Coordinates of C-alpha atoms and ligand atoms in Angstrom, one line a residue:
M1 CA -29.4 26.9 26.2
T2 CA -28.4 30.3 27.4
V3 CA -24.7 31.2 27.8
T4 CA -24.3 33.0 31.1
A5 CA -23.0 36.5 31.3
D6 CA -20.0 35.3 33.4
V7 CA -18.9 32.9 30.6
I8 CA -19.4 35.6 28.0
A9 CA -17.3 38.0 30.0
R10 CA -14.5 35.4 30.4
L11 CA -14.5 34.6 26.7
K12 CA -14.3 38.3 25.8
V13 CA -11.3 38.9 28.0
A14 CA -9.6 35.8 26.6
A15 CA -10.4 36.9 23.0
G16 CA -9.1 40.4 23.4
P17 CA -10.8 43.5 22.0
K18 CA -10.4 42.6 18.3
G19 CA -11.2 38.9 18.9
F20 CA -15.0 39.1 19.4
S21 CA -18.2 40.8 18.5
E22 CA -21.6 41.2 20.2
D23 CA -22.8 43.6 17.5
P24 CA -26.1 42.1 16.1
Q25 CA -25.3 43.6 12.7
E26 CA -21.9 42.0 12.5
I27 CA -23.3 38.7 13.8
A28 CA -26.4 38.6 11.5
P29 CA -24.7 37.3 8.3
H30 CA -23.3 34.4 10.2
L31 CA -26.7 33.2 11.4
T32 CA -28.4 32.4 8.1
E33 CA -27.1 30.0 5.4
W34 CA -26.9 30.4 1.7
R35 CA -30.3 28.9 0.9
G36 CA -32.1 30.7 3.8
K37 CA -33.2 27.3 5.2
Y38 CA -31.7 27.6 8.7
H39 CA -31.7 30.6 11.0
G40 CA -29.7 30.7 14.2
T41 CA -29.0 32.9 17.2
S42 CA -25.8 33.6 19.0
P43 CA -24.9 35.9 21.9
L44 CA -21.2 36.1 20.9
L45 CA -19.1 35.8 17.8
L46 CA -15.5 34.8 18.5
K47 CA -12.8 35.8 16.0
P48 CA -9.5 34.3 17.0
Q49 CA -6.4 34.9 14.8
T50 CA -4.1 32.0 15.9
A51 CA -4.4 28.4 16.9
A52 CA -3.2 29.3 20.4
E53 CA -6.1 31.7 20.7
V54 CA -8.6 29.0 19.5
S55 CA -7.0 26.7 22.1
V56 CA -7.6 29.1 25.0
L57 CA -11.2 29.9 23.9
I58 CA -12.2 26.2 23.5
A59 CA -10.6 25.3 26.8
I60 CA -12.9 27.9 28.5
C61 CA -15.9 26.6 26.6
N62 CA -15.1 23.0 27.7
E63 CA -14.5 24.0 31.3
T64 CA -17.8 25.9 31.5
R65 CA -19.7 23.4 29.3
T66 CA -20.4 26.1 26.7
P67 CA -21.4 24.8 23.3
V68 CA -19.6 26.3 20.4
V69 CA -20.2 26.2 16.6
P70 CA -17.2 26.5 14.3
Q71 CA -17.8 28.4 11.1
G72 CA -15.7 29.1 8.0
G73 CA -17.2 30.7 5.0
N74 CA -20.8 29.9 5.9
T75 CA -21.4 28.2 2.5
G76 CA -22.4 24.8 3.9
L77 CA -25.6 23.4 2.6
V78 CA -26.8 21.2 5.5
G79 CA -27.0 23.8 8.4
G80 CA -23.9 22.5 10.1
Q81 CA -22.3 25.9 10.6
I82 CA -25.4 27.6 12.0
P83 CA -25.9 28.0 15.8
L84 CA -29.4 26.6 16.1
G85 CA -29.3 26.4 19.9
G86 CA -28.0 29.8 20.7
E87 CA -24.4 28.6 20.9
V88 CA -21.3 30.7 20.8
L89 CA -20.0 31.1 17.2
L90 CA -16.4 30.5 16.5
S91 CA -15.4 32.1 13.2
L92 CA -12.0 30.8 11.8
S93 CA -11.9 33.5 9.1
R94 CA -9.1 35.5 10.7
L95 CA -6.8 32.4 10.7
N96 CA -6.0 33.2 7.1
R97 CA -2.2 32.9 6.6
I98 CA -0.5 30.6 4.2
R99 CA 2.3 29.3 6.4
A100 CA 4.5 27.6 3.8
L101 CA 4.6 26.5 0.2
D102 CA 7.1 23.9 -0.9
A103 CA 7.0 23.8 -4.7
D104 CA 9.5 20.8 -5.1
G105 CA 7.8 18.9 -2.2
M106 CA 4.4 19.7 -3.8
S107 CA 2.8 20.9 -0.6
I108 CA 1.2 24.0 0.9
V109 CA 0.4 24.7 4.5
A110 CA -2.6 26.9 5.0
E111 CA -4.6 28.1 8.0
A112 CA -8.2 27.1 8.3
G113 CA -9.7 30.4 7.3
V114 CA -7.9 30.8 4.0
I115 CA -10.4 31.1 1.2
L116 CA -10.2 28.2 -1.2
A117 CA -9.6 30.4 -4.3
D118 CA -6.7 32.0 -2.5
I119 CA -5.0 28.6 -2.1
Q120 CA -5.6 27.9 -5.8
R121 CA -4.1 31.2 -6.7
K122 CA -1.0 30.7 -4.5
A123 CA -0.4 27.3 -6.0
D124 CA -0.8 28.7 -9.5
E125 CA 1.7 31.5 -8.8
A126 CA 4.2 28.8 -7.8
E127 CA 3.5 26.9 -11.1
R128 CA 1.5 24.2 -9.2
Y129 CA -2.1 23.2 -9.0
F130 CA -4.5 22.8 -6.1
P131 CA -7.4 20.8 -7.7
L132 CA -10.2 21.2 -5.2
S133 CA -12.8 23.3 -7.0
L134 CA -16.4 24.1 -6.4
A135 CA -18.8 26.9 -7.2
A136 CA -18.5 28.4 -3.7
E137 CA -14.6 28.6 -4.0
G138 CA -14.6 32.4 -3.7
S139 CA -16.1 32.4 -0.2
C140 CA -15.6 28.9 1.3
T141 CA -12.6 28.2 3.5
I142 CA -10.2 25.3 3.5
G143 CA -11.2 24.6 7.1
G144 CA -14.8 24.2 6.0
N145 CA -13.8 22.2 3.0
L146 CA -11.9 19.7 5.1
S147 CA -14.5 19.6 7.8
T148 CA -17.1 18.7 5.2
N149 CA -14.8 16.6 3.0
A150 CA -15.9 18.8 0.1
G151 CA -16.2 17.3 -3.4
G152 CA -16.7 19.5 -6.4
V153 CA -15.8 19.1 -10.0
N154 CA -12.4 17.4 -10.0
V155 CA -13.0 14.5 -7.6
L156 CA -12.9 12.1 -10.5
R157 CA -9.2 12.6 -11.1
Y158 CA -7.9 14.1 -7.9
G159 CA -10.2 12.8 -5.1
S160 CA -12.3 14.7 -2.6
A161 CA -10.9 17.1 0.0
R162 CA -9.8 14.2 2.3
D163 CA -7.5 12.9 -0.4
L164 CA -5.6 16.2 -0.7
V165 CA -4.5 16.3 3.0
L166 CA -1.0 15.4 4.2
G167 CA -1.4 16.8 7.7
L168 CA -3.6 18.7 10.1
E169 CA -3.5 20.9 13.1
V170 CA -6.6 20.5 15.3
V171 CA -7.7 22.0 18.6
L172 CA -9.4 19.3 20.6
A173 CA -12.5 19.8 22.7
D174 CA -10.4 20.3 25.9
G175 CA -8.3 23.0 24.2
R176 CA -5.2 20.9 23.5
V177 CA -3.6 21.5 20.2
L178 CA -3.0 18.3 18.3
D179 CA -0.1 18.9 15.9
L180 CA -0.4 16.4 13.0
L181 CA 0.9 19.0 10.6
R182 CA 3.3 16.8 8.7
T183 CA 4.0 17.0 5.0
L184 CA 5.1 13.4 4.7
R185 CA 3.9 11.2 1.9
K186 CA 4.5 8.1 3.9
D187 CA 3.8 7.7 7.5
N188 CA 2.6 4.4 8.9
T189 CA 3.0 5.1 12.6
G190 CA -0.3 3.8 13.9
Y191 CA -3.8 5.2 13.5
D192 CA -4.2 7.9 10.9
L193 CA -5.8 10.3 13.4
K194 CA -6.3 13.2 11.0
Q195 CA -9.0 11.2 9.2
L196 CA -11.2 11.5 12.3
F197 CA -11.5 15.3 11.8
L198 CA -11.9 15.3 8.0
G199 CA -15.6 15.2 7.2
S200 CA -16.6 15.4 10.9
E201 CA -18.3 18.8 10.4
G202 CA -16.7 20.5 13.5
T203 CA -18.1 17.9 15.9
L204 CA -14.8 16.3 17.0
G205 CA -12.3 19.1 16.9
V206 CA -11.6 22.5 15.4
I207 CA -9.2 22.4 12.4
T208 CA -6.8 25.4 12.6
A209 CA -4.4 24.5 9.7
A210 CA -3.7 21.9 7.1
A211 CA -0.8 20.6 5.0
L212 CA -2.2 20.0 1.5
K213 CA -1.0 18.1 -1.6
L214 CA -0.3 20.1 -4.7
S215 CA -0.3 18.7 -8.2
P216 CA 1.6 19.7 -11.4
K217 CA 0.0 22.7 -13.1
P218 CA -1.9 21.6 -16.2
R219 CA -0.4 23.1 -19.4
S220 CA -3.0 21.8 -21.8
R221 CA -6.7 21.7 -21.1
V222 CA -9.5 20.4 -23.3
T223 CA -13.0 21.4 -22.4
A224 CA -16.0 20.1 -24.4
F225 CA -19.8 20.4 -24.2
V226 CA -21.2 17.2 -25.6
A227 CA -24.8 16.2 -26.5
V228 CA -25.3 12.6 -25.3
R229 CA -28.1 10.2 -25.9
G230 CA -28.6 9.6 -22.2
P231 CA -26.8 8.9 -18.9
E232 CA -25.9 5.3 -20.0
A233 CA -24.2 6.7 -23.2
A234 CA -22.5 9.3 -21.0
I235 CA -21.0 6.5 -18.8
E236 CA -19.7 4.7 -21.9
L237 CA -18.3 7.9 -23.2
L238 CA -16.4 8.4 -19.9
S239 CA -14.9 4.9 -20.1
L240 CA -13.9 5.5 -23.7
L241 CA -12.2 8.8 -22.9
N242 CA -10.5 7.7 -19.8
G243 CA -9.1 4.7 -21.7
E244 CA -7.9 6.7 -24.6
T245 CA -6.3 9.5 -22.5
G246 CA -4.9 7.2 -19.9
G247 CA -7.1 8.7 -17.1
L248 CA -6.7 12.4 -17.9
I249 CA -10.4 13.2 -17.6
S250 CA -10.6 15.5 -14.6
A251 CA -14.3 16.6 -14.8
F252 CA -17.3 14.9 -16.2
E253 CA -20.6 16.7 -15.4
L254 CA -24.0 15.5 -16.5
I255 CA -26.6 18.2 -17.5
P256 CA -30.2 17.6 -18.5
R257 CA -31.8 19.7 -21.2
I258 CA -34.2 21.4 -18.6
A259 CA -31.1 22.7 -16.7
L260 CA -29.7 24.2 -19.8
D261 CA -33.1 25.8 -20.5
F262 CA -33.3 27.2 -17.0
V263 CA -29.7 28.7 -17.3
T264 CA -30.2 30.2 -20.7
A265 CA -33.5 31.7 -19.7
H266 CA -32.4 33.2 -16.4
I267 CA -28.7 33.8 -16.4
P268 CA -27.5 36.8 -18.5
Q269 CA -25.0 36.2 -21.3
T270 CA -25.5 32.4 -21.4
Y271 CA -26.3 30.6 -24.6
D272 CA -26.8 27.0 -25.9
P273 CA -23.4 26.2 -27.4
L274 CA -24.8 23.5 -29.7
H275 CA -27.2 23.7 -32.7
V276 CA -29.7 20.9 -32.2
P277 CA -31.3 20.4 -28.8
S278 CA -30.5 17.1 -27.0
P279 CA -32.1 15.5 -23.9
W280 CA -28.8 15.3 -22.1
Y281 CA -25.3 16.9 -22.1
V282 CA -22.0 16.3 -20.6
L283 CA -19.5 19.1 -19.7
L284 CA -16.1 17.4 -19.7
E285 CA -12.5 18.5 -19.2
A286 CA -9.2 16.7 -19.7
T287 CA -5.9 18.1 -18.5
S288 CA -2.3 17.2 -18.8
G289 CA 1.2 18.8 -18.7
S290 CA 2.6 20.1 -22.0
N291 CA 0.8 17.8 -24.3
D292 CA -0.3 19.2 -27.6
A293 CA -1.7 15.9 -28.5
L294 CA -4.4 15.9 -25.8
Q295 CA -6.9 17.8 -27.9
H296 CA -6.3 15.5 -30.8
V297 CA -6.7 12.3 -28.6
V298 CA -10.0 13.6 -27.2
E299 CA -11.3 14.6 -30.6
E300 CA -10.4 11.2 -32.1
A301 CA -12.2 9.5 -29.2
M302 CA -15.2 11.8 -29.6
G303 CA -15.3 10.8 -33.3
R304 CA -15.6 7.2 -32.3
A305 CA -18.3 8.0 -29.8
L306 CA -20.2 9.8 -32.6
E307 CA -19.9 6.7 -34.8
R308 CA -21.2 4.5 -32.0
G309 CA -24.1 6.8 -31.5
L310 CA -23.2 7.7 -27.9
V311 CA -22.8 11.3 -28.8
S312 CA -24.7 13.4 -31.3
D313 CA -22.7 16.7 -31.2
A314 CA -19.8 18.2 -29.4
G315 CA -18.4 21.7 -29.1
F316 CA -14.8 22.3 -28.0
A317 CA -13.7 25.5 -26.2
A318 CA -11.2 27.3 -28.4
S319 CA -10.2 29.9 -25.9
D320 CA -10.2 30.6 -22.2
A321 CA -13.3 32.8 -22.7
Q322 CA -15.2 30.0 -24.3
R323 CA -14.1 27.6 -21.6
E324 CA -15.3 29.9 -18.9
A325 CA -18.6 30.3 -20.8
L326 CA -19.1 26.5 -20.8
W327 CA -18.4 26.3 -17.1
R328 CA -20.7 29.1 -16.4
L329 CA -23.5 27.0 -17.8
R330 CA -22.8 24.2 -15.3
E331 CA -22.1 26.5 -12.4
S332 CA -25.2 28.6 -12.8
I333 CA -27.7 25.7 -12.6
S334 CA -28.5 26.1 -8.9
E335 CA -28.9 29.9 -9.3
A336 CA -31.1 29.5 -12.4
Q337 CA -33.2 26.9 -10.6
K338 CA -34.1 29.5 -8.0
S339 CA -35.8 31.6 -10.6
E340 CA -38.1 28.6 -11.5
G341 CA -39.6 28.6 -8.0
A342 CA -39.0 26.2 -5.1
S343 CA -36.9 23.1 -5.4
I344 CA -36.4 20.0 -3.4
K345 CA -32.8 18.9 -3.5
H346 CA -30.8 15.7 -2.8
D347 CA -27.1 15.2 -2.9
V348 CA -26.8 11.5 -3.5
S349 CA -24.3 8.9 -4.9
V350 CA -24.7 5.4 -6.2
P351 CA -22.2 3.1 -7.9
I352 CA -21.6 4.8 -11.3
K353 CA -23.0 1.8 -13.3
D354 CA -26.3 2.2 -11.5
V355 CA -26.8 5.9 -12.1
P356 CA -29.2 5.4 -15.1
A357 CA -31.4 2.9 -13.3
F358 CA -31.4 5.1 -10.2
L359 CA -32.5 8.2 -12.2
E360 CA -35.3 6.2 -13.8
K361 CA -36.6 4.8 -10.6
G362 CA -36.1 8.0 -8.6
C363 CA -37.9 10.2 -11.2
A364 CA -40.8 7.7 -11.4
A365 CA -41.2 7.6 -7.6
V366 CA -41.3 11.4 -7.3
E367 CA -43.7 11.7 -10.3
R368 CA -46.0 9.3 -8.5
L369 CA -45.9 11.4 -5.3
V370 CA -46.1 14.8 -7.0
P371 CA -47.3 14.6 -10.6
G372 CA -45.7 17.3 -12.7
A373 CA -42.7 17.8 -10.4
R374 CA -39.9 18.8 -12.8
P375 CA -36.7 16.6 -12.4
V376 CA -33.4 18.6 -12.7
P377 CA -30.8 15.8 -12.0
F378 CA -27.3 17.1 -12.7
G379 CA -23.8 16.9 -11.4
H380 CA -20.7 14.8 -11.0
L381 CA -21.6 11.7 -13.1
G382 CA -17.9 10.7 -13.1
D383 CA -18.2 10.2 -9.3
G384 CA -21.7 8.6 -9.4
N385 CA -22.8 11.8 -7.5
I386 CA -26.0 13.3 -8.7
H387 CA -27.7 16.5 -7.4
F388 CA -31.1 14.9 -7.7
N389 CA -33.3 18.1 -7.7
F390 CA -36.9 18.7 -8.4
S391 CA -38.5 22.0 -9.3
V392 CA -42.0 22.9 -8.3
P393 CA -44.6 21.7 -10.9
K394 CA -45.9 24.6 -13.1
G395 CA -49.1 26.0 -11.6
T396 CA -48.3 24.7 -8.0
D397 CA -47.4 27.2 -5.4
D398 CA -44.0 26.9 -3.7
A399 CA -45.3 26.2 -0.2
T400 CA -47.5 23.4 -1.3
F401 CA -44.6 21.7 -3.0
L402 CA -42.1 22.3 -0.2
A403 CA -44.6 20.8 2.3
R404 CA -43.8 17.5 0.5
W405 CA -40.1 17.7 1.1
D406 CA -39.8 15.0 3.8
E407 CA -42.0 12.6 1.9
I408 CA -40.1 13.0 -1.4
S409 CA -36.7 12.8 0.3
R410 CA -37.8 9.6 2.1
A411 CA -38.8 8.0 -1.2
V412 CA -35.6 9.1 -3.0
H413 CA -33.3 8.1 -0.1
D414 CA -34.9 4.7 0.1
I415 CA -34.1 4.1 -3.5
V416 CA -30.6 5.4 -3.0
H417 CA -30.2 2.8 -0.3
E418 CA -31.5 0.0 -2.5
F419 CA -28.6 0.8 -4.8
H420 CA -26.2 0.7 -1.8
G421 CA -25.7 4.5 -2.3
S422 CA -25.2 7.4 0.0
I423 CA -27.8 10.0 1.0
S424 CA -25.0 12.6 1.3
A425 CA -22.3 12.4 -1.3
E426 CA -20.5 15.6 -0.7
H427 CA -22.4 18.1 1.5
G428 CA -22.4 16.2 4.8
L429 CA -25.1 15.5 7.4
G430 CA -25.2 18.7 9.4
V431 CA -28.6 19.0 11.0
Q432 CA -30.5 18.4 7.8
K433 CA -29.7 14.7 7.5
R434 CA -28.7 13.9 11.0
D435 CA -31.9 11.9 11.9
E436 CA -32.4 10.6 8.4
I437 CA -29.1 8.8 8.3
A438 CA -30.2 6.6 11.3
R439 CA -32.5 4.9 8.9
Y440 CA -29.7 3.8 6.6
K441 CA -26.6 3.2 8.8
S442 CA -26.2 0.0 10.8
V443 CA -26.6 0.1 14.6
A444 CA -22.9 -0.8 14.8
E445 CA -21.8 2.1 12.6
L446 CA -23.9 4.6 14.4
G447 CA -22.8 3.2 17.7
L448 CA -19.2 3.7 16.8
M449 CA -19.8 7.2 15.6
R450 CA -21.4 8.0 19.0
T451 CA -18.5 6.4 20.8
L452 CA -16.0 8.5 18.9
K453 CA -18.0 11.7 19.7
R454 CA -18.3 10.9 23.4
T455 CA -14.6 10.1 23.6
L456 CA -13.3 13.1 21.8
D457 CA -15.9 15.6 23.1
P458 CA -17.2 14.2 26.4
N459 CA -19.0 17.4 27.4
N460 CA -20.6 17.7 24.0
I461 CA -19.5 21.3 23.4
L462 CA -18.4 21.0 19.8
N463 CA -21.2 21.7 17.3
P464 CA -23.7 19.8 19.4
G465 CA -26.7 18.3 17.7
K466 CA -24.9 18.1 14.3
V467 CA -24.0 14.8 12.5
V468 CA -25.0 12.5 15.5
T469 CA -26.9 13.0 18.7
V470 CA -25.3 11.5 21.8
Ligands
LIG1 P1 -19.0 26.4 6.7 O1 -20.2 26.4 5.9 O2 -18.7 27.6 7.4 O3 -19.0 25.1 7.6 C1 -19.4 23.9 7.1 C2 -19.2 22.8 8.3 O4 -17.8 22.7 8.7 C3 -20.0 23.2 9.6 O5 -20.4 22.0 10.2 C4 -18.9 23.9 10.4 O6 -19.2 23.8 11.8 C5 -17.7 23.1 10.0 N1 -16.4 23.9 10.1 C6 -16.1 25.0 9.3 N2 -14.8 25.4 9.5 C7 -14.3 24.5 10.5 C8 -13.1 24.3 11.1 N3 -12.0 25.1 10.8 N4 -12.9 23.3 12.0 C9 -13.9 22.5 12.3 N5 -15.2 22.6 11.7 C10 -15.3 23.6 10.8 N6 -19.9 21.4 -1.6 C11 -19.3 20.4 -2.2 O7 -18.8 19.5 -1.6 N7 -19.2 20.4 -3.6 C12 -19.7 21.3 -4.4 O8 -19.7 21.3 -5.6 C13 -20.4 22.4 -3.7 N8 -20.9 23.5 -4.4 C14 -21.4 24.5 -3.7 C15 -22.0 25.6 -4.5 C16 -22.5 26.7 -3.8 C17 -23.1 27.8 -4.7 C18 -22.6 26.7 -2.4 C19 -23.2 27.8 -1.7 C20 -22.1 25.6 -1.7 C21 -21.5 24.5 -2.3 N9 -21.0 23.4 -1.6 C22 -20.4 22.4 -2.3 C23 -21.1 23.4 -0.1 C24 -20.0 24.2 0.6 O9 -19.4 25.1 -0.2 C25 -19.0 23.2 1.2 O10 -19.6 22.4 2.2 C26 -17.8 23.9 1.8 O11 -16.8 22.9 2.0 C27 -18.0 24.6 3.1 O12 -17.0 25.5 3.5 P2 -17.2 26.7 4.4 O13 -15.9 27.3 4.7 O14 -18.2 27.7 3.9 O15 -17.8 26.0 5.7
LIG2 ZN1 -21.8 19.2 -6.3

């Protein structure tokens, strides 16, 4: 749809001279996402600095039926933040103040546009820890993290973004500011309304600030890169380690040999930390307060895993530099995969016990469709969440392979569904999986989602066409 000149003029006056841009050069980086899969257009970029300003702008959009797409750091992977229908773009990045930090109360109040890494740093300076951590943390915003209910590498121990929220401030579709910005640990006064906005990808309201839970700062950290026999052995190892440490394992990432090969081939200054190649690896981390025994406990348990044949080798980080080098291997997988040509990706979860069977069945199905497609399944095994990716077969051109995307995804997602899994474990639906999800959710569930959307956004102005169609 075209936004009329009158509406644009009204929004510009309300935004003030610093609060908008029509400069195509300034708008351009906001129109394409990280993978280059979606390209949008927008006549106007709004850049409010306060919740009150967001409120005024959204009220105008609602009154004039002007669709608007909220955007944080533009690192989303399902096209949710891209204005695909020529909508007005609402960047939250100037709402970037930390409003409060209560070290004893273990909470921090941050505005939506604060970069995730800045929240982590603020917490650290106060001798506290904000555990949400993902490879995009240097550019994604907390508003985007909450709107997508982001996951990352510490979900196993600390939960996903949703679990870290005590309170929210949200601008509703009609412009009202809903103040749920409480830092209470206990509050059973009716419906937990903040949950509606967490993971709703900007379709039900615009998050302007959040009160977040902090954790104690880990004083000891054990990081190990472990060669395992296979995913089944890895799951046994996780059980063993969690039992022995009393639940102190915070990250448990599965890495297949091919991913390590890609990384060491394409990413400078990376190396295989172990001597003998293994078909599968796990990068794991355990953390606790001042606990010198943690390393010892993990090493002892690892010794037992070696005896049982679950593990064939393990390298422990002996310094922060070594720890960072191990994490670089994991965090460079997506980047390295780009250098191997096109890839078809899935972000799926199944019950953790079913991961090995899912991997076997899923790989076989894709091999039947595209012989030679190279499976690169990696990720958050501790959460049953696998980035089930395939690289183009050697000798096949990218376009031919990518033309099979829908067919391959359909086969993979059907198998995920057989295991009662999810076709979007942490990235959301956006536009990429909006229609696909209708195949797997019940009529009742989809119907209720639509009812919520119609109730909270009757004029369908908030990120229309994302998550559900109404
Ligand atoms: P954007 O991309 O700007 O927006 C994402 C969605 O939220 C859009 O629908 C947008 O409309 C909406 N939105 C943004 N801000 C607001 C707001 N204030 N109010 C209402 N709606 C809003 N994700 C994971 O979960 N785990 C990972 O491990 C992970 N790793 C990644 C690694 C890389 C290299 C990259 C590029 C991405 C990764 N992601 C991961 C995806 C992405 O980083 C997350 O989805 C992140 O939470 C998005 O934050 P953002 O600020 O960039 O949001
Ligand atoms: Zn991930």
